[in-house]
PDB file of N, CA and C in Angstrom:
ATOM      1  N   UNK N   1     -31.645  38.535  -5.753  1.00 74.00           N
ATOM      2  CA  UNK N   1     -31.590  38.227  -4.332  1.00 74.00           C
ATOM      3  C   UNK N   1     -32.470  37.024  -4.005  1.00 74.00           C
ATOM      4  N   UNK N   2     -33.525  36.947  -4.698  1.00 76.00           N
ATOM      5  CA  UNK N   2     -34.489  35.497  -4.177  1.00 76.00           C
ATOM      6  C   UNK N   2     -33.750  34.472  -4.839  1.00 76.00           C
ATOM      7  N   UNK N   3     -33.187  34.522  -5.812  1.00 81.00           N
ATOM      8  CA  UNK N   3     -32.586  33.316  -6.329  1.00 81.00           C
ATOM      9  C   UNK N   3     -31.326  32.634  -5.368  1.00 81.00           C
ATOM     10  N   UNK N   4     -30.995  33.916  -4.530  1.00 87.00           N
ATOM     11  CA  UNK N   4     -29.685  33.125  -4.033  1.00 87.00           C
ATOM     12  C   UNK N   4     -30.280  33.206  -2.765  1.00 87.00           C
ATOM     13  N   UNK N   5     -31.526  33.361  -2.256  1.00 91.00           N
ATOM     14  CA  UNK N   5     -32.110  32.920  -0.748  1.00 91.00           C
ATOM     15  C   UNK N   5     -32.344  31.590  -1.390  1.00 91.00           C
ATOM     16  N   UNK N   6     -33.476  31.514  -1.701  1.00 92.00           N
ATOM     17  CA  UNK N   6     -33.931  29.748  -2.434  1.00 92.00           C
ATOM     18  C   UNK N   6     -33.214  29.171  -2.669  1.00 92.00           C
ATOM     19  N   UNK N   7     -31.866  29.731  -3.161  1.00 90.00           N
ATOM     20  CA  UNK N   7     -31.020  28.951  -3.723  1.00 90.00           C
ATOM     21  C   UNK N   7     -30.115  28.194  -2.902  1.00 90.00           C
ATOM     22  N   UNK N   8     -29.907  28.943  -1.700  1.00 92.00           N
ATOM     23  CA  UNK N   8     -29.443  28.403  -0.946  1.00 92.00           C
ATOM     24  C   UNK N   8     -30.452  27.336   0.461  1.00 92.00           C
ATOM     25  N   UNK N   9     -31.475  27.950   0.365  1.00 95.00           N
ATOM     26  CA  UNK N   9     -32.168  27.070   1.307  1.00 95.00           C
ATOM     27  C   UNK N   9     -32.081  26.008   0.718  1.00 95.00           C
ATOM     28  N   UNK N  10     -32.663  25.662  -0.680  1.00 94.00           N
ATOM     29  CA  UNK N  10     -32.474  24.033  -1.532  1.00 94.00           C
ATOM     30  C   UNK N  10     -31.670  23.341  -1.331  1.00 94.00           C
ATOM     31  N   UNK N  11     -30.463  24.107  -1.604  1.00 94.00           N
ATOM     32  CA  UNK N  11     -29.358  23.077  -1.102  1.00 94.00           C
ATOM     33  C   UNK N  11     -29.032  22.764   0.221  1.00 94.00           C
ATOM     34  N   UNK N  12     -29.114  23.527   1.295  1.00 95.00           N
ATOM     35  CA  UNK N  12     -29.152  23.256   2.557  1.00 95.00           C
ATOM     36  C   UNK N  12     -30.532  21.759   2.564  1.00 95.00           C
ATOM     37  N   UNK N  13     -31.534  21.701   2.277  1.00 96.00           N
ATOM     38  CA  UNK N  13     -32.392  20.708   2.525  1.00 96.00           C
ATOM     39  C   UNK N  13     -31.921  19.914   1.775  1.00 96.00           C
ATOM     40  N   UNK N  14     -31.088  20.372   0.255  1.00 95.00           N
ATOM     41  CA  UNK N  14     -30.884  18.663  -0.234  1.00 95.00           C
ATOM     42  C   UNK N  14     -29.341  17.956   0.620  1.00 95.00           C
ATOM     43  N   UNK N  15     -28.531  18.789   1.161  1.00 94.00           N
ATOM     44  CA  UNK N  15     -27.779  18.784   2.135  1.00 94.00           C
ATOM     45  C   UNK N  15     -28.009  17.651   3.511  1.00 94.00           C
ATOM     46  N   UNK N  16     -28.961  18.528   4.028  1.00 95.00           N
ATOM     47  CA  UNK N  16     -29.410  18.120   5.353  1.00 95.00           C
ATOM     48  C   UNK N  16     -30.139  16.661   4.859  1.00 95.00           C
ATOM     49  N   UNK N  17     -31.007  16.312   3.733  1.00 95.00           N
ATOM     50  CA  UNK N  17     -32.021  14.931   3.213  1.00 95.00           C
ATOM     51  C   UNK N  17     -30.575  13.834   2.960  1.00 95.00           C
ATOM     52  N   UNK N  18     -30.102  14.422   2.178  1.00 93.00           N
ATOM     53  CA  UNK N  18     -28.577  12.733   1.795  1.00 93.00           C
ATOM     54  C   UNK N  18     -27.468  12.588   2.982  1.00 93.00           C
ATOM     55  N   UNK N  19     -27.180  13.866   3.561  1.00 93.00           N
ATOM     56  CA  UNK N  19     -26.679  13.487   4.822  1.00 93.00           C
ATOM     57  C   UNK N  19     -27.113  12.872   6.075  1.00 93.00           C
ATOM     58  N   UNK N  20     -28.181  12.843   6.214  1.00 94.00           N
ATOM     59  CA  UNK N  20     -29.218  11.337   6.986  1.00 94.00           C
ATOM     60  C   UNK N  20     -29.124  10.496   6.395  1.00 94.00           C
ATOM     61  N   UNK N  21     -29.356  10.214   5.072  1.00 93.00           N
ATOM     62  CA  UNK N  21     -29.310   9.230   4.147  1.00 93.00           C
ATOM     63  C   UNK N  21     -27.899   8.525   4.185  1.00 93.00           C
ATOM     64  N   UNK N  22     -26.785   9.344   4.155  1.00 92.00           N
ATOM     65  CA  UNK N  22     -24.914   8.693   4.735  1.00 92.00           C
ATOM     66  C   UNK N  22     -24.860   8.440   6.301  1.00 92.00           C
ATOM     67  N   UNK N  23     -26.081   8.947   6.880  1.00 93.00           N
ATOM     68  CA  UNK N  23     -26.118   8.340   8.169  1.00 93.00           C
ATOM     69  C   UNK N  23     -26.434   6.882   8.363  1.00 93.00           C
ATOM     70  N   UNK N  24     -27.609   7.080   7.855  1.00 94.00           N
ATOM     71  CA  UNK N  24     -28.508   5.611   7.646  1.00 94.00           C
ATOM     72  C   UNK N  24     -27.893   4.350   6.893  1.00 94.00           C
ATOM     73  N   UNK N  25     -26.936   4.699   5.918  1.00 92.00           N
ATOM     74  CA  UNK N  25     -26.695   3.847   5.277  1.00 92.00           C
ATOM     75  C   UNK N  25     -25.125   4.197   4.674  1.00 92.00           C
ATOM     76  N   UNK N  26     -24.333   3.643   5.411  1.00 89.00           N
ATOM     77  CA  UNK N  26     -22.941   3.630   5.886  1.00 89.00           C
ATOM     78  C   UNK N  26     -22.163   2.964   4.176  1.00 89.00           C
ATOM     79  N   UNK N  27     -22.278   3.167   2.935  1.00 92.00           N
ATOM     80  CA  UNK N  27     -21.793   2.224   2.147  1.00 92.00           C
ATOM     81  C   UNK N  27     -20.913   3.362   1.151  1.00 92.00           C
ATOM     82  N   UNK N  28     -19.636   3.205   0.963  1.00 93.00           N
ATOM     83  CA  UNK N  28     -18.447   3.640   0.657  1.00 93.00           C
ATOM     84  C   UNK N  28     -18.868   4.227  -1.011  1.00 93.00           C
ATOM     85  N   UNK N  29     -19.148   3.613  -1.803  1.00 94.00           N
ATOM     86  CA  UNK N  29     -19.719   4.371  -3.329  1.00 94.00           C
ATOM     87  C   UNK N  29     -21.211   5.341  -3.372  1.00 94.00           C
ATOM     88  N   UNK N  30     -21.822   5.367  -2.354  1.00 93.00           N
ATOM     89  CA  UNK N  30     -22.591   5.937  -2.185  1.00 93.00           C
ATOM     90  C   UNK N  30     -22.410   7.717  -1.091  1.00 93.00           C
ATOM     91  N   UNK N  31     -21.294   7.394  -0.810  1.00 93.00           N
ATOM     92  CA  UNK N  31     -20.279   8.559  -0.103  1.00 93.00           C
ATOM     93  C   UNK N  31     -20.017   9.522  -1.221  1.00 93.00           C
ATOM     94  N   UNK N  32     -19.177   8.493  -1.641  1.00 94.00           N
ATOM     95  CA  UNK N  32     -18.588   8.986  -3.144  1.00 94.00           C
ATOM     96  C   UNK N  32     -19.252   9.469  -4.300  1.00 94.00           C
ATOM     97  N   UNK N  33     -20.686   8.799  -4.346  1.00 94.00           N
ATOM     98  CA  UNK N  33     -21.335   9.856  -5.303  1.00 94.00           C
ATOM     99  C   UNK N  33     -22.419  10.819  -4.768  1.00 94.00           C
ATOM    100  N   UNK N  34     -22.701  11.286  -3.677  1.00 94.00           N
ATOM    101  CA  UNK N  34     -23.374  12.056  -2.995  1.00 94.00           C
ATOM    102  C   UNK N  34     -22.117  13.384  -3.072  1.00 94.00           C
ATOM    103  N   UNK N  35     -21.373  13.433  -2.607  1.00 94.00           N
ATOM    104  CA  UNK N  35     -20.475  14.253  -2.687  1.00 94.00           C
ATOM    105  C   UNK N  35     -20.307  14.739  -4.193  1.00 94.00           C
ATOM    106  N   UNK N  36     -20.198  14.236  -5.061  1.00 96.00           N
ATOM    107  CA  UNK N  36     -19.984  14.151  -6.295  1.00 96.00           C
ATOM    108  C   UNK N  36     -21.240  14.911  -6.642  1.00 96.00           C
ATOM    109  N   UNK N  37     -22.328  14.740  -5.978  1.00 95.00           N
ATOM    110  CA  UNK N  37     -23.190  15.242  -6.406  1.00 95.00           C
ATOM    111  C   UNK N  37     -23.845  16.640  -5.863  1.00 95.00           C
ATOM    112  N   UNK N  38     -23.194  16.963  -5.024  1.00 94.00           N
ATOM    113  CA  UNK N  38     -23.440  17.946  -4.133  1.00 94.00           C
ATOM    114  C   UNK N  38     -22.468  18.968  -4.550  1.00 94.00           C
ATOM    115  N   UNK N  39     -21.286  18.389  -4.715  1.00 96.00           N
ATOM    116  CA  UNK N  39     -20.602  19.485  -5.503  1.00 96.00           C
ATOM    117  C   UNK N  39     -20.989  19.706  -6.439  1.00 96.00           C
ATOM    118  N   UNK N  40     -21.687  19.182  -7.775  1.00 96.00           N
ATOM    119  CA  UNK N  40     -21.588  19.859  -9.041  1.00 96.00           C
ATOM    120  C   UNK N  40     -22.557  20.516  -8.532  1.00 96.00           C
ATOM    121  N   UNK N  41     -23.992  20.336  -7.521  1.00 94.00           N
ATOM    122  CA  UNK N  41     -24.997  21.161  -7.215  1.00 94.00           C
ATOM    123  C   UNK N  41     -24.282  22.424  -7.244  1.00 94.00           C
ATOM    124  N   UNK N  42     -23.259  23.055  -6.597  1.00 94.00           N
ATOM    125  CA  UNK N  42     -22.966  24.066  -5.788  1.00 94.00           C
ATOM    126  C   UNK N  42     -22.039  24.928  -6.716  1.00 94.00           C
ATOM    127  N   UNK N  43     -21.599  24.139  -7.416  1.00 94.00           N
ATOM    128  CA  UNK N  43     -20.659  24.747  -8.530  1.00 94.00           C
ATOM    129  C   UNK N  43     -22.271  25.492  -9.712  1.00 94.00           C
ATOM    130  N   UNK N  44     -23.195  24.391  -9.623  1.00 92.00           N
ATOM    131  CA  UNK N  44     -23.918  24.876 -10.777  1.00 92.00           C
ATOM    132  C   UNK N  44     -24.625  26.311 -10.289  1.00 92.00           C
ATOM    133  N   UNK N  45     -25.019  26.234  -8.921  1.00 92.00           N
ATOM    134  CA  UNK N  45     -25.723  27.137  -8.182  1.00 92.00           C
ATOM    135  C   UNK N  45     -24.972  28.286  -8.431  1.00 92.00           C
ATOM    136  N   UNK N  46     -23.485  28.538  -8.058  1.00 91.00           N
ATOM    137  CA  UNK N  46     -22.588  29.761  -8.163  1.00 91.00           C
ATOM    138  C   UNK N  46     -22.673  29.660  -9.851  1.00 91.00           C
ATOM    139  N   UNK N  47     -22.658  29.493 -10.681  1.00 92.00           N
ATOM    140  CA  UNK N  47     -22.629  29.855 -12.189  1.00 92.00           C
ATOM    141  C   UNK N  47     -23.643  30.232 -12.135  1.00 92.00           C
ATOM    142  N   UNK N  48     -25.085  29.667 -11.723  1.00 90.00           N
ATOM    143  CA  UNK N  48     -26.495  30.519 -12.075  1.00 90.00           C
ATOM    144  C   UNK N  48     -26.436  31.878 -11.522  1.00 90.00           C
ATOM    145  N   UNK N  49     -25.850  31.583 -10.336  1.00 87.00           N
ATOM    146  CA  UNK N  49     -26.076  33.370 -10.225  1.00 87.00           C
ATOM    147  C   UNK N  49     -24.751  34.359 -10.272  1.00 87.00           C
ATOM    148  N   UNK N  50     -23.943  33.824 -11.250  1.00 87.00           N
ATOM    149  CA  UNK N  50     -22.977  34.505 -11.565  1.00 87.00           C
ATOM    150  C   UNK N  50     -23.689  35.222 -13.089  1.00 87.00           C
ATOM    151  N   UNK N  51     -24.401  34.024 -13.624  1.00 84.00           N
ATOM    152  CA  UNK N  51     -24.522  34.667 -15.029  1.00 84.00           C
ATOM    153  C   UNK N  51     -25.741  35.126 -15.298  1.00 84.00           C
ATOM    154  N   UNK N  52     -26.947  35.247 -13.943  1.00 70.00           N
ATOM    155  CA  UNK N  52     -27.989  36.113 -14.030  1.00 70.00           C
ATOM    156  C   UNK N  52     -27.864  37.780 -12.982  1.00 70.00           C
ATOM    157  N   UNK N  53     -26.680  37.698 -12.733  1.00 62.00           N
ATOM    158  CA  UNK N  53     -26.312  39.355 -12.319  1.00 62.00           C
ATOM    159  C   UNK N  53     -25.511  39.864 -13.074  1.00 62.00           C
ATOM    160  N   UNK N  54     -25.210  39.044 -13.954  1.00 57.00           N
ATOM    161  CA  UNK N  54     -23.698  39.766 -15.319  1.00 57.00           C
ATOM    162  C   UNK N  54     -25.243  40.928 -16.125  1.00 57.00           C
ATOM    163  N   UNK N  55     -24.491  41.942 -17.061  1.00 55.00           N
ATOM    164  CA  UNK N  55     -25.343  42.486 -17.364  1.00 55.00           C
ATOM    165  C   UNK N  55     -25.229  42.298 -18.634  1.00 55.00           C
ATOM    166  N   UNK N  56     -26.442  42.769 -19.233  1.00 52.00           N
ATOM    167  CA  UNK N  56     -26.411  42.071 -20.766  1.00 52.00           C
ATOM    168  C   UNK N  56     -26.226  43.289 -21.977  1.00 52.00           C
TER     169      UNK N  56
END
């Protein structure tokens, strides 16, 4: 359960920090890899806590 509170607050702040950052600075490849990068965040986040509640 703390892993997926933290886990999700992190990404909400790294969320909320580069999306000011696409505010501030309007430039088309930098769209493109923020996103890029936010997704694999979120994909990696759901595998971590897919494979620390699997049982062993």
């Amino acid at each position: 359960m703390t892993n997926l509170i933290t886990g999700l607050i992190g990404l909400a702040l790294m969320i909320a920090f580069l999306g000011i950052l696409l505010v501030w600075i309007k430039a088309i490849p930098l769209i493109i890899i923020v996103v890029c990068v936010v997704v694999l965040a979120v994909i990696d986040f759901v595998r971590s806590l897919r494979t620390n509640g699997a049982p062993r």
